[in-house]
């Protein structure tokens, strides 16, 4: 980057979420809920996620989403992570994701001081420390990409 550091917007979303989820897992600051092994992520899903670390991946994705779009709350995240439910012979319908997962993720990210509640517009916004941490990981992703 010629004029400054690397931000989350400068790197691939897939690479960033993978790197940030590993960082969240290694930090050990996120407490997983008891139901994480067998819960579905929404009404539109048939099974629970196969990936054992899906919760960290979702938390990283939520943090990235809040970084890019401030003021998102639980309802907004439900819409983003919802999907189409196949209903057999009846037409498919859109269903929101479950709110408890996203509420718990937001609470855990708040405990880590990465996000905070937005008092003006509602929802959540990224803190200065959160922006610094996410940009730092984005810089690591960019440097790893350039080495290859």
Tab-separated table of C-alpha atoms in Angstrom:
chain	number	residue	atom	x	y	z
A	1	UNK	CA	0.000	0.000	0.000
A	2	UNK	CA	1.608	3.284	-1.024
A	3	UNK	CA	-0.241	5.634	1.364
A	4	UNK	CA	-0.577	3.731	4.617
A	5	UNK	CA	-1.426	0.475	6.268
A	6	UNK	CA	-3.576	-2.377	5.139
A	7	UNK	CA	-7.236	-2.438	6.175
A	8	UNK	CA	-9.835	-5.187	6.180
A	9	UNK	CA	-11.201	-3.805	2.900
A	10	UNK	CA	-7.888	-4.475	1.142
A	11	UNK	CA	-7.785	-8.261	1.639
A	12	UNK	CA	-9.942	-11.149	0.509
A	13	UNK	CA	-12.927	-11.779	2.783
A	14	UNK	CA	-12.308	-15.527	2.812
A	15	UNK	CA	-8.640	-15.213	3.764
A	16	UNK	CA	-9.362	-12.607	6.422
A	17	UNK	CA	-12.171	-14.566	8.086
A	18	UNK	CA	-10.009	-17.703	8.168
A	19	UNK	CA	-7.068	-15.826	9.744
A	20	UNK	CA	-9.227	-13.918	12.228
A	21	UNK	CA	-11.068	-17.067	13.320
A	22	UNK	CA	-7.706	-18.715	14.047
A	23	UNK	CA	-6.716	-15.631	16.059
A	24	UNK	CA	-9.974	-15.794	18.035
A	25	UNK	CA	-9.462	-19.481	18.761
A	26	UNK	CA	-5.845	-19.004	19.868
A	27	UNK	CA	-6.714	-16.062	22.104
A	28	UNK	CA	-9.100	-18.212	24.144
A	29	UNK	CA	-11.204	-15.200	25.120
A	30	UNK	CA	-14.412	-16.398	23.468
A	31	UNK	CA	-16.435	-18.688	25.694
A	32	UNK	CA	-18.380	-21.168	23.606
A	33	UNK	CA	-21.996	-21.858	24.590
A	34	UNK	CA	-22.914	-25.365	25.693
A	35	UNK	CA	-25.110	-25.986	22.664
A	36	UNK	CA	-22.417	-25.254	20.063
A	37	UNK	CA	-21.898	-28.926	19.113
A	38	UNK	CA	-25.454	-29.731	18.107
A	39	UNK	CA	-27.315	-26.491	17.333
A	40	UNK	CA	-28.521	-25.605	13.855
A	41	UNK	CA	-27.722	-22.092	12.679
A	42	UNK	CA	-31.233	-21.422	11.416
A	43	UNK	CA	-34.661	-22.812	10.704
A	44	UNK	CA	-33.713	-23.209	7.047
A	45	UNK	CA	-30.871	-25.650	7.844
A	46	UNK	CA	-31.316	-29.388	8.171
A	47	UNK	CA	-28.161	-30.166	10.145
A	48	UNK	CA	-25.681	-28.500	12.447
A	49	UNK	CA	-22.427	-27.266	10.838
A	50	UNK	CA	-19.816	-29.957	10.126
A	51	UNK	CA	-16.835	-27.756	10.936
A	52	UNK	CA	-15.837	-28.057	14.603
A	53	UNK	CA	-14.664	-24.430	14.634
A	54	UNK	CA	-17.737	-22.977	12.942
A	55	UNK	CA	-18.457	-20.706	15.905
A	56	UNK	CA	-15.097	-18.938	15.597
A	57	UNK	CA	-15.620	-18.595	11.849
A	58	UNK	CA	-19.045	-17.042	12.376
A	59	UNK	CA	-17.655	-14.685	15.037
A	60	UNK	CA	-14.897	-13.576	12.649
A	61	UNK	CA	-17.438	-13.048	9.897
A	62	UNK	CA	-19.672	-11.013	12.208
A	63	UNK	CA	-16.729	-8.853	13.304
A	64	UNK	CA	-15.811	-8.215	9.669
A	65	UNK	CA	-19.417	-7.364	8.833
A	66	UNK	CA	-19.600	-4.839	11.679
A	67	UNK	CA	-16.253	-3.364	10.611
A	68	UNK	CA	-17.623	-2.762	7.116
A	69	UNK	CA	-21.151	-1.726	8.126
A	70	UNK	CA	-21.506	0.028	11.465
A	71	UNK	CA	-24.805	-0.036	13.344
A	72	UNK	CA	-25.747	-3.643	12.662
A	73	UNK	CA	-27.682	-5.410	15.403
A	74	UNK	CA	-28.939	-8.915	16.031
A	75	UNK	CA	-31.866	-8.533	13.605
A	76	UNK	CA	-29.610	-7.344	10.807
A	77	UNK	CA	-27.268	-10.280	11.326
A	78	UNK	CA	-30.244	-12.651	11.256
A	79	UNK	CA	-31.128	-11.328	7.810
A	80	UNK	CA	-27.574	-11.580	6.517
A	81	UNK	CA	-27.042	-15.173	7.668
A	82	UNK	CA	-30.550	-16.398	6.847
A	83	UNK	CA	-31.343	-18.379	3.734
A	84	UNK	CA	-33.773	-20.249	1.549
A	85	UNK	CA	-35.695	-23.129	3.051
A	86	UNK	CA	-36.687	-25.891	0.715
A	87	UNK	CA	-40.195	-27.029	1.598
A	88	UNK	CA	-40.744	-29.997	-0.681
A	89	UNK	CA	-43.509	-29.355	-3.201
A	90	UNK	CA	-44.359	-25.975	-1.690
A	91	UNK	CA	-42.412	-22.954	-2.925
A	92	UNK	CA	-39.183	-22.118	-1.134
A	93	UNK	CA	-39.224	-19.297	1.402
A	94	UNK	CA	-36.590	-17.128	3.025
A	95	UNK	CA	-36.045	-17.621	6.750
A	96	UNK	CA	-33.867	-15.666	9.154
A	97	UNK	CA	-31.026	-17.269	11.081
A	98	UNK	CA	-31.399	-17.940	14.799
A	99	UNK	CA	-30.842	-14.888	16.961
A	100	UNK	CA	-29.328	-16.542	20.044
A	101	UNK	CA	-26.123	-17.438	18.214
A	102	UNK	CA	-25.574	-13.906	16.970
A	103	UNK	CA	-26.541	-12.338	20.289
A	104	UNK	CA	-23.987	-14.495	22.081
A	105	UNK	CA	-21.287	-13.691	19.509
A	106	UNK	CA	-21.937	-9.964	19.880
A	107	UNK	CA	-21.736	-10.253	23.661
A	108	UNK	CA	-18.433	-12.123	23.436
A	109	UNK	CA	-16.956	-9.579	21.017
A	110	UNK	CA	-18.053	-6.812	23.384
A	111	UNK	CA	-16.270	-8.534	26.276
A	112	UNK	CA	-13.118	-8.604	24.150
A	113	UNK	CA	-13.578	-4.836	23.570
A	114	UNK	CA	-13.628	-5.310	19.775
A	115	UNK	CA	-17.121	-3.847	19.369
A	116	UNK	CA	-19.419	-1.657	21.447
A	117	UNK	CA	-23.072	-0.682	21.460
A	118	UNK	CA	-23.902	2.287	19.258
A	119	UNK	CA	-25.932	4.672	21.399
A	120	UNK	CA	-26.785	7.058	18.560
A	121	UNK	CA	-28.084	4.804	15.814
A	122	UNK	CA	-28.520	1.497	17.609
A	123	UNK	CA	-26.784	-1.764	16.882
A	124	UNK	CA	-23.056	-2.263	17.306
A	125	UNK	CA	-19.968	-0.466	16.043
A	126	UNK	CA	-16.281	-1.285	15.995
A	127	UNK	CA	-14.061	0.189	18.705
A	128	UNK	CA	-10.674	1.788	18.075
A	129	UNK	CA	-8.965	-1.248	19.590
A	130	UNK	CA	-11.102	-3.556	17.460
A	131	UNK	CA	-10.238	-1.657	14.304
A	132	UNK	CA	-6.544	-1.828	15.196
A	133	UNK	CA	-6.679	-5.594	15.815
A	134	UNK	CA	-8.637	-6.336	12.645
A	135	UNK	CA	-6.350	-4.151	10.513
A	136	UNK	CA	-3.312	-5.825	12.044
A	137	UNK	CA	-4.612	-9.253	11.063
A	138	UNK	CA	-5.455	-7.919	7.599
A	139	UNK	CA	-1.832	-6.772	7.308
A	140	UNK	CA	-0.640	-10.268	8.234
A	141	UNK	CA	-2.953	-11.780	5.611
A	142	UNK	CA	-1.627	-9.357	2.990
A	143	UNK	CA	2.013	-10.093	3.842
A	144	UNK	CA	1.368	-13.853	3.732
A	145	UNK	CA	-0.288	-13.419	0.348
A	146	UNK	CA	2.699	-11.446	-0.998
A	147	UNK	CA	5.168	-14.101	0.203
A	148	UNK	CA	3.436	-16.754	-1.902
